[in-house]
Amino acid sequence: MKTLTSLTIALLCVFNSCSNQNVNNFDNQVLTENKFKNPELEKVLNFQNERNTKALIEFFNHSDVSCREAAVLAFASVQDLNALTAIFDVLENDESIKVRMAAAFAIGQIGNNSAESELIKLYDKEKSNLVKARILEGLGKCGTDSSLGFLIKILDNQADTVVLNGALLGVGRFSLRGIFSDSAVIKLLSILTNKKSNDGTKYYASIAFSRLKDFNLNPYLKEIIDGFDNTSNLYTKMNLVSAISRTNGNESIKFLGDVIQSTSDYRIKVNAIKSLSSFDYDKVKDLMFNSLDNQNVNISIQASEYFLIHGLHKDALNYFAFAKPDKNWRVRSNLLCAALKFSENKDKISQAIISAFKVSKNIYEKASLLKALGGDVLSYKFVSSEIDNSKVLLFKSYGMEALADMRRNADFALINEKRKKQGKSDLSVDFAAIFRNAILSGDIALVAIAAEVVRDPQLNFRQMYTNSYFLTQALNNCKMPQEIETYRELQKTIAFINGGAEPANVPTKPVQPDLLYISQIPYNQKIEISTSKGKILLELFVNQAPASVANFLKLISQNYFDNRTIHRTVPNFVVQDGCPRGDGWGGPDYVICSEFAQNYFNEGSLGMASAGKDTESSQWFITNSPTPHLDGRYTNFGKVIKGMEIVHQLEVGDTIISIKKLNN
């Protein structure tokens, strides 16, 4: 028995030694091959896409550390609260740093407050700074105000850069969720104004200011400006310029005006214009008018959108005067739309818009002009006619948006009463018929847009429609899963008309990926996008988003993207393509699963557009700058490695000539 015991101990020592060596090798490994060549990882991927919680948890004790990591990380996408206890067990006990990092990330992605206290407890027990950083970021996704205080205390006493940056990223996640405090501001600004802080740490400190809402930063204006002057990092500067929107006063306006005049990168200027939108119209309008003539189209578009949203009646004729033929078409359309929206003499401007619509050869300009007519209720017959008679789907969706704007017009009732006194038709009845016909049209965009208008409680459609049969008919006619967004709109509208509670989202049924095909994709597969502005080279992330990469490559092999147009661009945010309709409502007859990995949306990231979790199909986007608010919410499946200057030049209506898979 003594000999047997000694042998057992010896074998256990050998086993543990081998196990520790395998874990160390895995934790230090930089993966340079497709990991799905491993059949066990294929199984994990299959269970992930099936959203099979039980089967995934069984892999938590797998002898292969890469399988444990993949299984735990799967819950960043599956996001099943029922798995939380098992994931915490992994975070506490697994010997692999990478596996514990994956566990901390997954817990944050599940995003439930119940995880808060356990995360803090395990942070104190954790030895690895890499895992500590992930825990702190996870707290930012699921914690409450008390966890924010915990992070701030860590910032006060943290020398390790990895943990420091993790805590800063956690504070940034809190800010994106609307949880912030003066003590957080003070700590972040002390880092941003400290000349000893490195640029990377300053960037992480600035994230919390990038999309901050409903928080008064006016007492900290000097420190924000000092932080801007104290860094050379472009992205940090952009975030701090955005922070100025939460201040007020002439000093802030002067600073933003100087930024527009003195900085060279258009993205900082765009953010400055966005921040100016928070200030008094009369104090910033001259800066906006001057920006309309900027040579960079992104800046002029952003300025024109200011007038579209914040314009005033007294300047309506100025918007009309600035809408000259030599302007970029989007700028001109926005200004015409603003002129009509805020003008009392609508007939003259409407006629000018209709004339421009008739002569334009650019379908996106024509669609934008059609939408601009939404500012004139009495243009409804022209718009309705274009929707009914045009074969261009873009005109139908933009036209329906115009009709929706007309019906929501604050003066609709007054205009209608005036017409009825003249013996003309009741506009309420006319529009009710228009929206009913749109909902029965079967067009995915018309149905969704009209359904949303019908459930506006201010418009009294509940009294106009005696029953919801036509809505139920449209719901039953939806092609699933590709029309999931329209289906959900109809569900909510039916509930509203019938006076019921809003229903839970119907789950999608994503197509299962081809595992053999995935296993054959090079880990660093390259593609080339040829556009009307030039070529863009990208690398795809098959190890992080295998189903998305496989779907994208299969669509490329079918020439699916060739000769499509860029249908959406947002200055200093994204360019978007992949819609066969050209209006953002189209796609193939299936959806794929969302895949959320431990990667961040930086400048040039390639992401999948979606209408919610597990609704992705063919539409994709490239980011112009880091976009932390997309992290963990949209699939990130590639990056630009050459041609980013082309991405920055792309506009709505530009052509994707082709996308080609390259031989690595």
XYZ file of C-alpha atoms in Angstrom:
664
model
C 0.000 0.000 0.000
C 2.884 2.318 0.807
C 4.425 1.643 -2.621
C 1.092 2.280 -4.344
C 0.653 5.575 -2.492
C 4.112 6.717 -3.506
C 3.437 5.811 -7.132
C 0.118 7.677 -7.061
C 1.780 10.788 -5.652
C 4.508 10.561 -8.264
C 1.970 10.280 -11.074
C -0.008 13.224 -9.703
C 3.158 15.316 -9.576
C 3.950 14.448 -13.180
C 0.338 15.209 -14.188
C 0.273 18.547 -12.381
C 3.662 19.460 -13.806
C 2.444 18.713 -17.339
C -0.837 20.485 -16.681
C 0.893 23.601 -15.359
C 3.271 23.566 -18.313
C 0.347 23.303 -20.746
C -1.427 26.192 -19.042
C 1.703 28.333 -19.069
C 2.258 27.571 -22.747
C -1.342 28.478 -23.537
C -1.290 31.696 -21.528
C 1.906 32.839 -23.242
C 0.878 31.734 -26.720
C 0.212 34.166 -29.559
C -2.159 32.277 -31.826
C -0.996 32.187 -35.464
C -3.365 29.592 -36.872
C -7.065 28.926 -37.176
C -7.996 27.471 -33.787
C -11.060 25.725 -35.220
C -8.861 23.066 -36.742
C -9.252 21.575 -33.283
C -12.433 19.386 -33.459
C -13.198 20.050 -29.805
C -13.270 23.804 -30.427
C -15.625 23.173 -33.333
C -17.971 21.530 -30.841
C -17.765 24.536 -28.537
C -18.522 26.852 -31.457
C -21.505 24.749 -32.423
C -22.894 24.867 -28.876
C -22.248 28.609 -28.748
C -24.291 29.182 -31.894
C -27.031 26.891 -30.591
C -27.005 28.966 -27.375
C -26.702 25.628 -25.542
C -25.832 26.630 -21.983
C -25.726 23.120 -20.503
C -23.370 21.737 -23.163
C -21.041 24.736 -22.883
C -20.776 24.466 -19.097
C -19.686 20.836 -19.457
C -16.581 22.136 -21.247
C -15.585 24.244 -18.213
C -13.695 21.222 -16.834
C -12.200 20.100 -20.135
C -8.580 18.964 -20.013
C -7.752 21.196 -23.000
C -7.337 24.725 -21.653
C -8.220 26.247 -25.034
C -11.616 24.518 -24.848
C -12.228 25.890 -21.373
C -11.429 29.401 -22.549
C -13.660 29.103 -25.624
C -16.570 27.681 -23.628
C -16.413 30.413 -20.997
C -15.951 33.145 -23.598
C -19.004 31.828 -25.459
C -21.169 33.301 -22.702
C -20.070 36.806 -23.694
C -22.360 36.184 -26.679
C -24.881 33.738 -25.181
C -25.373 35.972 -22.110
C -27.360 33.446 -20.076
C -27.809 34.553 -16.476
C -28.277 30.913 -15.458
C -24.587 30.282 -16.212
C -23.325 32.978 -13.844
C -22.551 30.693 -10.883
C -20.571 28.275 -13.054
C -18.627 31.128 -14.671
C -17.758 32.551 -11.254
C -16.407 29.141 -10.285
C -14.096 29.299 -13.309
C -13.017 32.844 -12.470
C -12.104 31.779 -8.959
C -10.485 28.419 -9.606
C -9.179 27.933 -13.139
C -5.384 27.944 -13.263
C -5.190 29.665 -16.652
C -4.945 33.449 -16.760
C -6.594 33.557 -20.187
C -9.495 31.420 -19.027
C -10.058 33.641 -15.994
C -9.875 36.731 -18.213
C -12.523 35.194 -20.456
C -14.690 34.478 -17.408
C -14.445 38.061 -16.157
C -15.301 39.362 -19.624
C -18.310 37.033 -19.940
C -19.654 38.089 -16.529
C -19.455 41.720 -17.574
C -21.247 40.917 -20.821
C -24.102 39.214 -18.965
C -24.430 42.577 -17.251
C -26.465 41.670 -14.173
C -26.086 43.637 -10.921
C -26.088 40.405 -8.925
C -22.500 39.822 -10.065
C -21.186 42.989 -8.430
C -20.219 41.819 -4.941
C -18.689 38.547 -6.127
C -16.554 40.348 -8.701
C -15.191 42.670 -6.024
C -14.455 39.691 -3.740
C -12.589 37.838 -6.483
C -10.702 40.987 -7.480
C -9.172 41.051 -4.003
C -8.190 37.365 -4.293
C -6.861 37.538 -7.860
C -3.082 37.458 -8.399
C -2.885 38.291 -12.110
C -3.061 41.961 -13.053
C -4.439 41.005 -16.469
C -7.404 39.280 -14.843
C -7.814 42.131 -12.347
C -8.108 44.556 -15.262
C -10.842 42.429 -16.876
C -12.723 42.243 -13.575
C -12.661 46.032 -13.251
C -13.934 46.485 -16.787
C -16.655 43.923 -16.041
C -17.710 45.901 -12.983
C -18.212 48.896 -15.252
C -20.700 46.864 -17.297
C -22.747 45.397 -14.439
C -22.022 47.348 -11.248
C -23.883 50.072 -9.371
C -22.744 53.393 -7.902
C -20.906 51.628 -5.088
C -18.729 49.773 -7.611
C -17.896 53.082 -9.261
C -16.603 54.245 -5.886
C -14.577 51.023 -5.633
C -12.927 51.747 -9.002
C -12.101 55.323 -8.012
C -10.339 54.083 -4.881
C -8.270 51.741 -7.032
C -7.313 54.672 -9.257
C -6.054 56.512 -6.185
C -3.605 53.778 -5.233
C -2.631 51.972 -8.406
C 0.877 51.857 -9.831
C 0.442 48.994 -12.295
C -0.484 50.341 -15.725
C -2.524 47.267 -16.726
C -4.766 47.474 -13.649
C -4.909 51.269 -13.893
C -6.110 51.117 -17.490
C -8.603 48.385 -16.610
C -10.058 50.562 -13.864
C -10.239 53.538 -16.234
C -11.992 51.417 -18.828
C -14.410 50.293 -16.115
C -15.174 53.915 -15.255
C -15.727 54.522 -18.966
C -18.226 51.641 -19.095
C -20.056 53.153 -16.123
C -20.235 56.492 -17.912
C -21.688 54.887 -21.041
C -24.422 53.454 -18.796
C -25.158 56.890 -17.335
C -23.478 56.241 -13.959
C -20.960 58.954 -13.079
C -19.888 61.226 -10.209
C -17.910 64.361 -9.408
C -15.257 62.287 -7.664
C -14.830 60.298 -10.902
C -14.453 63.524 -12.899
C -11.862 64.894 -10.494
C -9.801 61.695 -10.595
C -9.937 61.340 -14.374
C -8.953 64.952 -14.949
C -6.044 64.635 -12.518
C -4.715 61.871 -14.785
C -5.413 63.810 -17.982
C -3.627 66.936 -16.754
C -0.670 65.072 -15.269
C 2.295 65.356 -17.635
C 3.703 62.116 -16.221
C 0.692 60.098 -17.380
C 1.371 58.194 -20.597
C -0.790 58.751 -23.675
C -2.419 55.329 -23.452
C -3.563 55.910 -19.886
C -4.824 59.380 -20.793
C -6.891 57.903 -23.597
C -8.516 55.395 -21.235
C -9.210 58.252 -18.821
C -10.892 60.235 -21.604
C -13.332 57.476 -22.637
C -15.720 58.390 -19.820
C -16.161 61.834 -21.410
C -16.828 60.595 -24.954
C -20.615 60.212 -24.694
C -21.388 61.655 -21.278
C -24.960 62.913 -20.880
C -26.873 64.873 -18.244
C -23.796 65.788 -16.214
C -22.610 69.334 -15.568
C -18.918 69.658 -16.374
C -18.857 73.445 -16.266
C -16.875 73.582 -12.979
C -14.139 71.539 -14.696
C -13.815 73.482 -17.960
C -10.264 74.683 -17.267
C -9.040 71.173 -16.471
C -10.711 69.734 -19.585
C -8.984 72.327 -21.768
C -5.687 71.690 -19.964
C -6.109 67.979 -20.628
C -6.730 68.708 -24.313
C -3.569 70.841 -24.502
C -1.581 68.291 -22.491
C -1.885 65.376 -24.936
C -0.840 64.615 -28.490
C -3.227 61.669 -28.725
C -5.856 62.366 -31.371
C -8.512 60.161 -29.793
C -8.060 61.691 -26.345
C -8.478 65.135 -27.876
C -11.672 64.031 -29.622
C -13.165 62.754 -26.372
C -12.302 65.912 -24.457
C -13.788 68.088 -27.188
C -16.964 66.041 -26.787
C -16.873 66.722 -23.050
C -17.194 70.467 -23.706
C -20.808 69.847 -24.730
C -21.568 69.362 -21.035
C -20.337 72.868 -20.175
C -21.745 76.306 -20.950
C -20.599 79.855 -21.460
C -18.599 81.940 -23.889
C -15.238 80.458 -22.916
C -16.405 77.036 -24.041
C -17.683 78.410 -27.355
C -14.420 80.250 -27.944
C -12.427 77.093 -27.263
C -14.520 75.048 -29.686
C -14.301 77.778 -32.321
C -10.514 77.801 -31.963
C -10.467 74.001 -32.320
C -12.406 74.239 -35.590
C -9.995 76.847 -36.898
C -6.684 75.425 -35.691
C -6.816 71.629 -35.746
C -5.998 69.691 -38.891
C -7.861 66.406 -38.326
C -11.474 66.622 -39.493
C -12.671 64.293 -36.740
C -11.791 66.726 -33.962
C -13.595 69.463 -35.908
C -16.680 67.259 -36.312
C -16.743 66.616 -32.569
C -16.362 70.341 -31.929
C -19.402 71.058 -34.120
C -21.381 68.371 -32.298
C -20.433 69.960 -28.966
C -21.437 73.428 -30.182
C -24.918 72.015 -30.762
C -25.458 72.166 -26.994
C -25.064 75.940 -26.835
C -27.372 78.868 -27.515
C -28.241 79.134 -31.196
C -27.437 82.822 -31.605
C -23.992 82.350 -30.078
C -22.901 79.530 -32.382
C -24.826 79.989 -35.626
C -22.052 82.005 -37.318
C -19.552 79.224 -36.621
C -22.024 76.769 -38.119
C -22.708 78.859 -41.214
C -18.955 79.261 -41.790
C -18.476 75.496 -41.449
C -20.934 74.871 -44.285
C -18.196 75.873 -46.724
C -15.477 73.691 -45.221
C -13.585 71.690 -47.838
C -14.006 68.497 -45.823
C -17.493 67.222 -46.573
C -17.846 65.575 -43.153
C -17.538 68.960 -41.457
C -20.022 70.686 -43.766
C -22.500 67.810 -43.403
C -22.276 67.969 -39.615
C -22.850 71.736 -39.685
C -25.876 71.371 -41.963
C -27.363 68.769 -39.655
C -27.139 71.296 -36.828
C -29.547 73.597 -38.644
C -31.794 70.678 -39.484
C -32.204 69.908 -35.770
C -31.681 73.241 -34.015
C -32.727 75.794 -36.640
C -35.101 78.697 -35.983
C -37.863 80.338 -37.989
C -35.985 83.644 -38.243
C -33.169 82.034 -40.248
C -35.238 79.816 -42.531
C -34.562 81.993 -45.562
C -30.836 81.930 -44.771
C -30.861 78.126 -44.867
C -32.606 78.347 -48.213
C -30.059 80.874 -49.506
C -27.119 78.717 -48.413
C -28.545 75.676 -50.226
C -26.728 76.522 -53.431
C -26.137 74.092 -56.304
C -22.375 74.080 -55.681
C -22.834 72.589 -52.205
C -22.411 68.903 -51.496
C -25.781 67.254 -52.139
C -26.235 66.130 -48.539
C -25.466 69.598 -47.255
C -27.882 71.109 -49.763
C -30.628 68.615 -48.926
C -30.212 69.213 -45.190
C -30.408 72.971 -45.663
C -33.493 72.735 -47.869
C -35.065 70.464 -45.302
C -34.245 72.948 -42.523
C -35.595 75.840 -44.596
C -38.898 74.049 -45.174
C -39.162 72.802 -41.587
C -38.777 76.252 -40.052
C -40.366 78.433 -42.751
C -43.901 79.791 -42.708
C -43.901 80.239 -46.486
C -43.704 76.529 -47.206
C -45.164 76.508 -50.706
C -42.209 78.314 -52.311
C -39.611 76.096 -50.665
C -41.581 72.904 -51.315
C -41.761 73.748 -54.988
C -38.008 74.374 -55.041
C -37.406 70.981 -53.425
C -39.740 69.235 -55.865
C -37.992 70.940 -58.797
C -34.593 69.830 -57.472
C -35.964 66.309 -57.015
C -37.126 66.154 -60.629
C -33.810 67.256 -62.159
C -31.392 65.355 -59.898
C -29.688 62.247 -61.315
C -28.416 61.108 -57.895
C -30.913 58.680 -56.355
C -29.680 59.385 -52.827
C -30.074 63.111 -53.343
C -33.552 62.534 -54.747
C -34.451 60.348 -51.764
C -33.148 62.972 -49.327
C -35.140 65.685 -51.082
C -38.239 63.518 -50.876
C -37.669 63.098 -47.151
C -37.128 66.854 -46.834
C -40.721 67.376 -47.947
C -41.725 65.957 -44.571
C -41.620 69.548 -43.367
C -44.712 70.429 -45.422
C -47.896 68.517 -44.614
C -49.538 69.707 -47.835
C -46.891 67.936 -49.942
C -48.305 64.570 -48.910
C -49.956 63.833 -52.242
C -46.707 64.326 -54.183
C -44.783 62.123 -51.756
C -47.504 59.444 -51.722
C -47.508 59.385 -55.510
C -43.749 58.801 -55.618
C -44.067 55.958 -53.108
C -46.848 54.317 -55.108
C -45.374 54.748 -58.571
C -41.610 54.560 -58.155
C -39.733 51.287 -58.554
C -36.817 52.665 -56.523
C -37.072 51.142 -53.054
C -34.996 53.976 -51.641
C -37.727 56.457 -52.603
C -40.366 54.341 -50.902
C -38.607 54.177 -47.530
C -37.466 57.809 -47.523
C -40.888 58.914 -48.725
C -42.613 57.021 -45.920
C -40.282 58.700 -43.420
C -41.420 62.030 -44.875
C -45.078 61.093 -44.411
C -44.330 60.051 -40.833
C -42.754 63.474 -40.200
C -45.798 65.196 -41.698
C -48.201 63.309 -39.457
C -46.118 64.195 -36.399
C -45.976 67.869 -37.407
C -46.990 70.075 -34.473
C -49.257 72.118 -36.786
C -50.993 69.108 -38.324
C -54.278 69.680 -36.486
C -54.397 73.397 -37.378
C -53.646 72.698 -41.036
C -56.303 70.001 -41.086
C -58.975 72.214 -39.523
C -58.250 74.964 -42.041
C -58.587 72.490 -44.917
C -61.863 71.074 -43.617
C -63.340 74.571 -43.394
C -62.457 74.909 -47.088
C -64.447 71.761 -47.801
C -61.361 69.580 -48.357
C -60.737 66.069 -47.114
C -59.902 65.230 -43.515
C -56.139 64.752 -43.378
C -56.438 62.465 -40.355
C -58.507 60.070 -42.441
C -56.218 60.430 -45.458
C -53.096 59.635 -43.438
C -54.779 56.749 -41.632
C -55.508 55.221 -45.035
C -51.943 55.872 -46.237
C -50.398 54.133 -43.232
C -52.863 51.256 -43.399
C -51.990 50.686 -47.058
C -48.277 50.895 -46.233
C -48.661 48.247 -43.531
C -50.465 45.977 -45.987
C -47.957 46.648 -48.788
C -45.560 43.889 -47.752
C -42.574 46.205 -48.172
C -40.333 45.662 -45.159
C -39.478 49.351 -44.740
C -42.944 50.781 -45.376
C -44.510 48.355 -42.923
C -42.012 49.088 -40.134
C -42.049 52.887 -40.521
C -45.843 53.071 -40.718
C -46.277 50.698 -37.758
C -44.079 52.888 -35.584
C -46.108 56.007 -36.445
C -49.416 54.282 -35.752
C -48.489 53.557 -32.126
C -47.531 57.181 -31.381
C -49.914 57.957 -28.490
C -50.155 61.613 -29.512
C -51.694 60.801 -32.895
C -54.874 58.975 -31.775
C -54.674 56.131 -34.287
C -56.324 53.878 -31.733
C -59.531 55.777 -32.490
C -58.972 55.696 -36.246
C -58.620 51.924 -36.490
C -61.512 49.934 -35.029
C -59.481 46.721 -34.951
C -55.962 45.485 -35.510
C -56.792 42.802 -38.064
C -54.761 44.428 -40.852
C -51.789 44.660 -38.489
C -52.096 40.976 -37.595
C -52.348 40.165 -41.287
C -49.116 42.059 -41.934
C -47.468 40.326 -38.974
C -48.386 36.912 -40.339
C -46.993 37.870 -43.746
C -43.547 38.798 -42.392
C -40.760 36.635 -43.781
C -38.748 35.391 -40.854
C -36.069 35.758 -39.708
C -34.905 38.397 -42.204
C -37.843 40.696 -41.395
C -37.427 40.428 -37.634
C -37.148 44.207 -37.167
C -40.450 44.798 -38.960
C -42.055 41.899 -37.085
C -41.094 43.451 -33.747
C -42.474 46.853 -34.800
C -45.795 45.242 -35.690
C -45.903 43.326 -32.411
C -45.558 46.541 -30.429
C -48.138 48.364 -32.543
C -50.710 45.580 -32.221
C -50.274 45.668 -28.456
C -50.773 49.436 -28.468
C -53.902 49.380 -30.620
C -55.422 46.619 -28.481
C -54.406 48.293 -25.228
C -52.170 45.427 -24.162
C -48.683 45.232 -22.679
C -45.714 45.471 -25.012
C -44.637 41.897 -25.871
C -41.210 40.432 -25.303
C -38.968 40.260 -28.344
C -39.546 37.158 -30.387
C -36.255 35.200 -30.573
C -34.534 34.770 -33.897
C -33.350 31.459 -35.321
C -29.871 32.130 -36.682
C -28.477 29.817 -39.336
C -25.851 27.390 -38.071
C -22.350 28.010 -39.446
C -20.463 25.594 -41.704
C -17.820 24.283 -39.288
C -15.723 22.607 -41.970
C -15.628 25.806 -44.008
C -14.662 27.814 -40.916
C -11.788 25.465 -40.086
C -10.251 26.068 -43.520
C -10.143 29.894 -43.296
C -6.646 31.320 -42.677
C -6.402 32.929 -39.249
C -5.411 36.248 -40.875
C -7.525 36.078 -44.041
C -7.226 39.268 -46.132
C -9.863 40.872 -48.323
C -9.729 43.830 -50.685
C -12.612 46.269 -51.068
C -12.518 48.236 -54.317
C -14.574 51.415 -54.096
C -15.213 54.361 -56.388
C -12.765 56.298 -54.160
C -9.993 53.677 -54.031
C -9.017 50.350 -52.466
C -9.154 49.197 -48.842
C -7.273 46.170 -47.489
C -8.666 44.389 -44.440
C -7.784 41.431 -42.246
C -10.574 39.223 -40.892
C -10.734 37.768 -37.362
C -11.852 34.170 -37.831
C -10.689 33.162 -34.350
C -12.779 35.893 -32.697
C -15.871 35.866 -34.949
C -15.855 32.651 -37.003
C -19.521 32.610 -38.071
C -19.411 36.264 -39.126
C -16.198 35.823 -41.102
C -17.501 32.682 -42.811
C -20.770 34.415 -43.698
C -18.901 37.427 -45.081
C -16.578 35.291 -47.194
C -19.448 33.237 -48.591
C -21.277 36.415 -49.588
C -18.068 37.630 -51.248
C -17.860 34.378 -53.229
C -21.400 35.068 -54.492
C -20.420 38.634 -55.551
C -23.143 39.772 -53.173
C -21.498 43.103 -52.373
C -20.374 43.994 -55.896
C -21.766 47.233 -57.353
C -23.661 48.081 -54.189
C -23.697 51.601 -52.804
C -22.627 52.957 -49.456
C -26.055 53.688 -47.976
C -25.017 55.265 -44.671
C -22.197 57.432 -43.409
C -22.082 59.330 -40.120
C -19.262 61.880 -39.809
C -16.538 60.581 -37.496
C -18.466 57.398 -36.769
C -19.054 54.812 -39.507
C -19.491 54.042 -43.174
C -22.002 51.250 -43.819
C -22.810 48.951 -46.725
C -24.161 45.504 -47.548
C -27.823 46.385 -48.115
C -29.246 45.094 -51.426
C -32.087 47.633 -51.219
C -29.740 50.565 -50.668
C -31.765 51.989 -47.767
C -30.580 49.917 -44.800
C -33.630 47.648 -44.690
C -32.386 44.782 -46.853
C -30.449 41.568 -46.481
C -30.480 37.843 -47.308
C -33.164 35.449 -46.088
C -31.340 34.421 -42.902
C -29.614 35.853 -39.846
C -26.478 34.795 -37.998
C -25.502 34.874 -34.336
C -23.863 37.850 -32.666
C -20.263 37.120 -31.656
C -18.788 39.278 -28.899
C -15.094 38.745 -28.288
C -12.404 40.427 -26.224
C -11.558 42.995 -28.875
C -12.349 46.686 -29.093
C -13.727 48.908 -31.830
C -10.825 51.107 -32.888
C -10.276 53.250 -35.959
C -10.786 50.975 -38.962
C -12.642 48.184 -37.162
C -14.979 46.083 -39.296
C -18.306 45.355 -37.614
C -21.630 43.715 -38.347
C -24.696 45.954 -38.357
C -27.710 44.582 -36.527
C -31.235 45.282 -35.340
C -30.500 43.648 -31.997
C -28.732 40.569 -30.728
C -28.574 37.655 -33.198
C -30.049 39.596 -36.135
C -26.915 40.135 -38.251
C -26.887 39.163 -41.924
C -25.104 41.084 -44.688
C -24.763 44.696 -43.575
C -21.357 45.753 -42.293
C -19.601 48.948 -41.238
C -16.120 50.388 -40.774
C -15.446 52.809 -37.937
C -13.751 56.174 -38.480
C -12.486 56.363 -34.897
C -12.498 54.313 -31.698
C -16.117 53.686 -30.648
C -16.145 52.195 -27.132
C -19.945 52.282 -26.960
C -20.041 49.530 -29.612
C -17.732 47.176 -27.687
C -19.502 43.991 -26.665
C -22.714 45.084 -28.393
C -21.766 44.608 -32.058
C -19.706 41.870 -33.693
C -16.152 43.054 -34.411
C -14.768 40.753 -37.100
C -11.899 42.521 -38.862
C -9.751 45.617 -39.282
C -8.412 47.894 -41.999
C -4.689 47.380 -42.524
C -4.301 49.657 -45.542
C -6.450 52.345 -47.134
C -7.936 54.033 -44.074
C -7.601 57.350 -45.909
C -10.116 55.970 -48.432
C -12.569 55.067 -45.664
C -12.490 58.669 -44.429
C -13.427 59.888 -47.919
C -16.403 57.590 -48.522
C -19.821 59.198 -48.855
C -23.401 58.006 -49.208
C -23.875 56.873 -52.800
C -20.262 55.869 -53.394
C -19.935 52.465 -55.026
C -18.471 49.243 -53.709
C -17.178 48.010 -57.055
C -16.132 44.635 -55.664
C -14.897 42.781 -52.601
C -12.336 40.055 -53.195
C -10.880 37.343 -51.015
C -7.090 37.437 -51.288
C -4.686 34.514 -51.193
C -2.637 34.821 -48.003
